[in-house]
Short mmCIF file of C-alpha atoms in Angstrom, two decimals:
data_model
loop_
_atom_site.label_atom_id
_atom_site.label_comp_id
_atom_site.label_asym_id
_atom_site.label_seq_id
_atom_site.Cartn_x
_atom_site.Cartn_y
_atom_site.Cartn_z
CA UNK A 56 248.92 34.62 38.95
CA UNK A 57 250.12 32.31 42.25
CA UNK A 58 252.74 29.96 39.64
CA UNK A 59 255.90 29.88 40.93
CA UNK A 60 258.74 30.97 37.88
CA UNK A 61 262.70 30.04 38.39
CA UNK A 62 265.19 31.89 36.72
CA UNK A 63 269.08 30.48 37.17
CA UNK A 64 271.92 32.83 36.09
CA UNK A 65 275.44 31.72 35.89
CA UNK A 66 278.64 33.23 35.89
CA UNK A 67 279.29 32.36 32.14
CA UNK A 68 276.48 34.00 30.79
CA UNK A 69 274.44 31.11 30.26
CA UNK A 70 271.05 30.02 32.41
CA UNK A 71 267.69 28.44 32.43
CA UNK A 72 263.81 30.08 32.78
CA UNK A 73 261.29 27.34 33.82
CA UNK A 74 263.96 24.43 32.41
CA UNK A 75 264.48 26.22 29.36
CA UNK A 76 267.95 26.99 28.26
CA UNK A 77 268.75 30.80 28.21
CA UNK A 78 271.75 33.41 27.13
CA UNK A 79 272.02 36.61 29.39
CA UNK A 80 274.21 40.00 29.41
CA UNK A 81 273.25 43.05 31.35
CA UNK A 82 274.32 46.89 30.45
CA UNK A 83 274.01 49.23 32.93
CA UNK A 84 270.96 48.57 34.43
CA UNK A 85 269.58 46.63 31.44
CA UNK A 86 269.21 42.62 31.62
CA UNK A 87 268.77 41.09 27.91
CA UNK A 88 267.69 37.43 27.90
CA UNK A 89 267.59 35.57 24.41
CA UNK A 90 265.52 31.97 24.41
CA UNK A 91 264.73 29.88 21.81
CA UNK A 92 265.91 32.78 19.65
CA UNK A 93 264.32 35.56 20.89
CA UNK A 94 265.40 38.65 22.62
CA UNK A 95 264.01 40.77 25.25
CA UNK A 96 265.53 43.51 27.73
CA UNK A 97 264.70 44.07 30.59
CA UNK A 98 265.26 47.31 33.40
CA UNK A 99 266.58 45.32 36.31
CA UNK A 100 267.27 46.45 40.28
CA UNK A 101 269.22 44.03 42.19
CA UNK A 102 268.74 44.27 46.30
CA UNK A 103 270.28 41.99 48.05
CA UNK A 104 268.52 38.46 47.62
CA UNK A 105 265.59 40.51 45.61
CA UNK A 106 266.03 40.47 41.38
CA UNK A 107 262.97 43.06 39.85
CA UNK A 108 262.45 43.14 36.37
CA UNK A 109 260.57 45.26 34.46
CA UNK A 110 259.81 46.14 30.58
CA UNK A 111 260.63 43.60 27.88
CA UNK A 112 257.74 41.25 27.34
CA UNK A 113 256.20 41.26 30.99
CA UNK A 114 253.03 43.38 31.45
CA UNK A 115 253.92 43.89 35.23
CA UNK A 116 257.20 44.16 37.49
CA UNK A 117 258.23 40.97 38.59
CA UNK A 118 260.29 39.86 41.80
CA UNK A 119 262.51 37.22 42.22
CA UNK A 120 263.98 36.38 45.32
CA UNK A 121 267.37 34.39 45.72
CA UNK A 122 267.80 30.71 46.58
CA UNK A 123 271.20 29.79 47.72
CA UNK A 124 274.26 31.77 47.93
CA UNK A 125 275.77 35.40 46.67
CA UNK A 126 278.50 34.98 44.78
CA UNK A 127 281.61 36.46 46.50
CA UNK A 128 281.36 40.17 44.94
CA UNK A 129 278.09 40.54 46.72
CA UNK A 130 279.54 40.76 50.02
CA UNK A 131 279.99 44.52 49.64
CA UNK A 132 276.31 44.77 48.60
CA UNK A 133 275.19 42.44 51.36
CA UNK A 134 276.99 44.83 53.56
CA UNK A 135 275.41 47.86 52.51
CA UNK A 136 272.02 46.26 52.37
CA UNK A 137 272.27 45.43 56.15
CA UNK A 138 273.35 48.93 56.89
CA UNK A 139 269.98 50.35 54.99
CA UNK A 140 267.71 47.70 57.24
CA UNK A 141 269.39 49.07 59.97
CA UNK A 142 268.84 52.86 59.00
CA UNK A 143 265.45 51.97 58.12
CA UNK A 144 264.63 49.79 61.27
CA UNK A 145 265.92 53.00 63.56
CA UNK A 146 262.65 55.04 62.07
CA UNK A 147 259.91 52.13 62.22
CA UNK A 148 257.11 53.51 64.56
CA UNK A 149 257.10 51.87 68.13
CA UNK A 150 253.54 51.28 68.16
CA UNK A 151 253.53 48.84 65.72
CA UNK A 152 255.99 46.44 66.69
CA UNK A 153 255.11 43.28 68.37
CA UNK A 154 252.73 40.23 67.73
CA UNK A 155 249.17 41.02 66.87
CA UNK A 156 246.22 38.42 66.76
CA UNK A 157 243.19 38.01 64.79
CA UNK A 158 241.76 35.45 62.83
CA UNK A 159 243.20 32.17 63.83
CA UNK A 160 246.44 33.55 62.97
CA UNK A 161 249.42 36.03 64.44
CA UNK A 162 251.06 38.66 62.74
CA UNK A 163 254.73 39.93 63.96
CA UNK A 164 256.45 43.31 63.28
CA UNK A 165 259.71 42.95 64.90
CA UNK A 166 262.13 45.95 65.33
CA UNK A 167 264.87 44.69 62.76
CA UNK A 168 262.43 45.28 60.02
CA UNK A 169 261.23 41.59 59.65
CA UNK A 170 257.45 40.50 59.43
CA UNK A 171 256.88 37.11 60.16
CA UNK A 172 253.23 36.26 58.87
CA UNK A 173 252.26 32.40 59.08
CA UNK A 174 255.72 31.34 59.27
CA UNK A 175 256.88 33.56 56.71
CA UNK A 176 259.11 36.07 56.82
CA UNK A 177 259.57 39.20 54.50
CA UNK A 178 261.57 42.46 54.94
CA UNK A 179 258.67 45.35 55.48
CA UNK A 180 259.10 49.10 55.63
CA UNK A 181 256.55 51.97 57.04
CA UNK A 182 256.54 54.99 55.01
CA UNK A 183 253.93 57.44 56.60
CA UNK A 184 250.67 55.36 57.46
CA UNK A 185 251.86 52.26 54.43
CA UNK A 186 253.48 49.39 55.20
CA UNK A 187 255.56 47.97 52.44
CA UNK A 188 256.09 43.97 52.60
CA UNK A 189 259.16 42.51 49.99
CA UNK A 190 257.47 39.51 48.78
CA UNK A 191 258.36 37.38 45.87
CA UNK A 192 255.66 38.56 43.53
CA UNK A 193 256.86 42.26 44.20
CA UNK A 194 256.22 44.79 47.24
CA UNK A 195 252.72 44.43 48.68
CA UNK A 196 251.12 47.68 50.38
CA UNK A 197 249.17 48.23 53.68
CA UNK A 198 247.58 51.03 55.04
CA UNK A 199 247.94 50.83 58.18
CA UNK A 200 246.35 52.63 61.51
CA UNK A 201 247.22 51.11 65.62
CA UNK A 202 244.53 52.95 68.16
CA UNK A 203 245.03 51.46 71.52
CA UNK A 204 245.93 47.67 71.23
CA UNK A 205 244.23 47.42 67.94
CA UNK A 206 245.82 47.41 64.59
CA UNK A 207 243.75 48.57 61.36
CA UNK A 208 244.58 47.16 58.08
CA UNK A 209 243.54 47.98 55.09
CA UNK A 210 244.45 44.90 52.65
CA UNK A 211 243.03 44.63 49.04
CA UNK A 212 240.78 47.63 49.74
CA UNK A 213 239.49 45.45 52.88
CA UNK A 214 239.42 46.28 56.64
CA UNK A 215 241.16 43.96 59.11
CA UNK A 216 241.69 44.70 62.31
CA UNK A 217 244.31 42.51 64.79
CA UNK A 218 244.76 43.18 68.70
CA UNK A 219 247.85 43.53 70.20
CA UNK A 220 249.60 39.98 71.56
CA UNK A 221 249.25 36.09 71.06
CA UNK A 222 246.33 34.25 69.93
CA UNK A 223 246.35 32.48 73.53
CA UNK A 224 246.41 35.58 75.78
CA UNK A 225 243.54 37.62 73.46
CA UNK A 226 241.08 34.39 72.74
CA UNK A 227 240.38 36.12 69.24
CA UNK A 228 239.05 33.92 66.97
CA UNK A 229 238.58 33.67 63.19
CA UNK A 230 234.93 34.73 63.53
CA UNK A 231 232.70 37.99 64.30
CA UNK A 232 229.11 38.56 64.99
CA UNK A 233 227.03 40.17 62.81
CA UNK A 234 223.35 41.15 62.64
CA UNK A 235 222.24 37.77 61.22
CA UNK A 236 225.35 35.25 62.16
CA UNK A 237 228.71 34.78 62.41
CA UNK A 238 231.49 36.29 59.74
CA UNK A 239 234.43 33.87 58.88
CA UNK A 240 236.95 36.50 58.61
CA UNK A 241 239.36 33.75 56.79
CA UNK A 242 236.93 34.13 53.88
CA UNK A 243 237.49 37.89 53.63
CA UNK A 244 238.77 38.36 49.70
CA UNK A 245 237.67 38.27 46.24
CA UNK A 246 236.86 34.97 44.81
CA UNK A 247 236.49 33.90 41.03
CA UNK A 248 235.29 31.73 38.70
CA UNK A 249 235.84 31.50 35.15
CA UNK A 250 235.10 28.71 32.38
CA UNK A 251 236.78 28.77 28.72
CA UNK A 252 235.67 26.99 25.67
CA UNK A 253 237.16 27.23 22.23
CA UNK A 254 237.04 25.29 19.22
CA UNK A 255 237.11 25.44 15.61
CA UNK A 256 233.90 27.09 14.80
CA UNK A 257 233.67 29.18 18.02
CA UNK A 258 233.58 29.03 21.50
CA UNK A 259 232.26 30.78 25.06
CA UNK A 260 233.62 32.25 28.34
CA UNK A 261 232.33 33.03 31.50
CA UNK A 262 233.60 34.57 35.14
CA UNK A 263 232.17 35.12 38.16
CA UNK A 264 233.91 36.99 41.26
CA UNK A 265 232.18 37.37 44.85
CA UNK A 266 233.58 39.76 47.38
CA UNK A 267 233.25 38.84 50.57
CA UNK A 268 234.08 41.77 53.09
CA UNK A 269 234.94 42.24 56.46
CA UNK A 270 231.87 44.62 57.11
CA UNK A 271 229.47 42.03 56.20
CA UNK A 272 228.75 43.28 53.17
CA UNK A 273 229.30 41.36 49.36
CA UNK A 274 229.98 42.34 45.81
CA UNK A 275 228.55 39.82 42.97
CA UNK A 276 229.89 40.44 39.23
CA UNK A 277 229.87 38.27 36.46
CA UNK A 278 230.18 38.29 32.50
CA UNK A 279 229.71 35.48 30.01
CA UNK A 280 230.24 35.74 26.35
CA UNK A 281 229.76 33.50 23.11
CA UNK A 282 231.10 33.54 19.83
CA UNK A 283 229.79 31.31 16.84
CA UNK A 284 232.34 31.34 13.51
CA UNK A 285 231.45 28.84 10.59
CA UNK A 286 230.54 29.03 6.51
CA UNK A 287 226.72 29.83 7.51
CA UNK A 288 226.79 32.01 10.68
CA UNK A 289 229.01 34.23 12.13
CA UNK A 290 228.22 36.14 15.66
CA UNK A 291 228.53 36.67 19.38
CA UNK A 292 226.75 37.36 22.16
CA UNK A 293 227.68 39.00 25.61
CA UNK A 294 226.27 39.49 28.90
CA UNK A 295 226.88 40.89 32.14
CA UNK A 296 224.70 40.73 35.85
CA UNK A 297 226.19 42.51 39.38
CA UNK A 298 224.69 42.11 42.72
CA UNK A 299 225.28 43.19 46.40
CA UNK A 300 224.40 42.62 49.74
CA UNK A 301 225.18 41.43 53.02
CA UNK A 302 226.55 37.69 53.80
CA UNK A 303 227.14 35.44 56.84
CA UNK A 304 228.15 31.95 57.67
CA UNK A 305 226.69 28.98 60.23
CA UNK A 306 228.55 25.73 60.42
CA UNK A 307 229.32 24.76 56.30
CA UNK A 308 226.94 27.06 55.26
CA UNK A 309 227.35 30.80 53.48
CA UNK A 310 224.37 33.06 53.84
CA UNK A 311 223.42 35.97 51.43
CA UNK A 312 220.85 38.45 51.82
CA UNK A 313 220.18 40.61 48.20
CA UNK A 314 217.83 43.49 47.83
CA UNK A 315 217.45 41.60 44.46
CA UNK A 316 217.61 38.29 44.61
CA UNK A 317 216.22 38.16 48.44
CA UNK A 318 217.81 35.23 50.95
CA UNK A 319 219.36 32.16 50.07
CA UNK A 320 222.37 30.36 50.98
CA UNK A 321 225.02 27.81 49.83
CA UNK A 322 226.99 24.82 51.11
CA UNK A 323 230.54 25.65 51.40
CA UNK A 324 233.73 23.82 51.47
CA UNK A 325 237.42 25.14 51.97
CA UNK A 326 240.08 23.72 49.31
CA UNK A 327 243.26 23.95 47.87
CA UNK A 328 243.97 24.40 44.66
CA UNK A 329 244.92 20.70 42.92
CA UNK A 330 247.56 21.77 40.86
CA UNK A 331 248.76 24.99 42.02
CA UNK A 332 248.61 23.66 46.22
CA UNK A 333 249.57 26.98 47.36
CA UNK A 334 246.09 28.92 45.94
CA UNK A 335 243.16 28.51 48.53
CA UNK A 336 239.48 28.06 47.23
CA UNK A 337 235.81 27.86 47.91
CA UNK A 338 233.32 25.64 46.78
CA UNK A 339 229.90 26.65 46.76
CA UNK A 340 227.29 23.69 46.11
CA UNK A 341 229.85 22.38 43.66
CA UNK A 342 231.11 25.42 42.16
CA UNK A 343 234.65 26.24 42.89
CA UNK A 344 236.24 29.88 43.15
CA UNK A 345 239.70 30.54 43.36
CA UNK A 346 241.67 32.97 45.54
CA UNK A 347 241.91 36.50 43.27
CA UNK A 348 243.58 38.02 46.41
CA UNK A 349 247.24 36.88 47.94
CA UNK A 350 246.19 34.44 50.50
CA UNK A 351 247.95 31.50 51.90
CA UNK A 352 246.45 27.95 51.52
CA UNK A 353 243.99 26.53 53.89
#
């Protein structure tokens, strides 16, 4: 959910999640981690610098990836790691390595099976037409199609395409024409809203999510609920509304054009998030929607 976890391991058996003290063992393939008096196993596969867990308490797989050194006995595994990447960087296709531009931004496949995305880099694989990236919330999947100097991605069931080389010697740019205006590709995603209230005798919730795609076209969606608990009444109510359409933006301003709703438009603003810094947002005419898609900040 874009918050960073730290797990530390030591040779004695002892550790810390988050600050909190910890007691580990592992079995086999089993990990068993007991805090603040409870116990939970997990299935664990260690690769290199990259820890997965699974099972136990967690609803989903989670990866952790390394800081610092390998204690001594991994150099055998280091080796044989670097012998895989190099079996697996002999059978990467030819087409797609190099530096491809789109979008204010470059993305590099290079031939030792490193991706370098916004100054990142992660360990990727090609497996038929996916592309697997190793990143630290677990391995993220592309689909994945290069037809002349143009590479077709297919990210969070959403088109992108990049063309071949550097930002400087293709002029792309983070926008597109479309029939009414420009898209701002960088806004491409699912964004959300949601609102919680609770107290004693009841409370309410409501989320909204807006995706914005790369064919000019939106998805609306929202639900709201309320819930009333005390010695005289006792209820709830729930609603839901979806709407779609096509979007586009000029200078700060989104346009929307609904079969429903007809054409309106909104004032929007690009932030981070104030807490969790790494989580890009969008206001629109106040409201604020979060990232629901991996993105890096603004």
């Amino acid at each position: 959910m874009g918050f960073q976890m730290t797990l530390m391991l030591n040779t004695d058996g002892s550790g810390e999640f988050d600050g909190e003290p910890i007691r580990f063992s592992t079995q086999g393939d089993k990990l068993s981690v007991t805090q603040n008096g409870v116990s939970n196993t997990y299935t664990y596969v260690l690769s290199g610098n990259f820890l997965k867990l699974s099972g136990g308490d967690l609803d989903q797989a989670i990866t952790f990836t390394r800081q610092g050194s390998a204690p001594s006995n991994q150099s055998a595994t280091t080796a044989s790691t670097n012998q895989t990447a190099t079996n697996q960087s002999a059978s990467l296709p030819k087409n797609l390595i190099g530096v491809w531009s789109g979008y204010n931004e470059t993305l590099e496949f290079k031939s030792s099976g490193e991706c370098v995305y916004r100054g990142q880099a992660y360990r990727y694989s090609v497996s038929g037409n996916i592309i697997t990236l190793e990143t630290v919330q677990g391995n993220f999947l592309m689909e994945y199609a290069v037809t002349g100097n143009q590479l077709n991605l297919t990210v969070n069931g959403q088109k992108v395409v990049y063309t071949k080389g550097n930002a400087a010697s293709t002029n792309t740019t983070g926008t597109v024409k479309s029939g009414k205006g420009n898209l701002d590709m960088t806004l491409v995603g699912q964004w959300c809203y949601m609102n919680v209230y609770s107290t004693y005798s009841g409370g309410s919730s409501s989320q909204e999510c807006i995706t914005l795609k790369a064919d000019g076209t939106y998805e609306y969606f929202s639900e709201s609920s309320r819930s009333v608990n005390t010695n005289t009444v006792v209820g709830g109510t729930s609603s839901q509304n979806s709407d779609r359409g096509t979007w586009w933006t000029e200078g700060n301003r989104i346009y929307y054009n609904s079969p429903t709703n007809g054409q309106g438009s909104y004032q929007i603003e690009k932030r981070n998030h104030p807490k969790n810094t790494s989580d890009p947002m969008i206001v629109l005419d106040g409201r604020t929607y979060v990232t629901a898609t991996r993105k890096n900040p603004w």
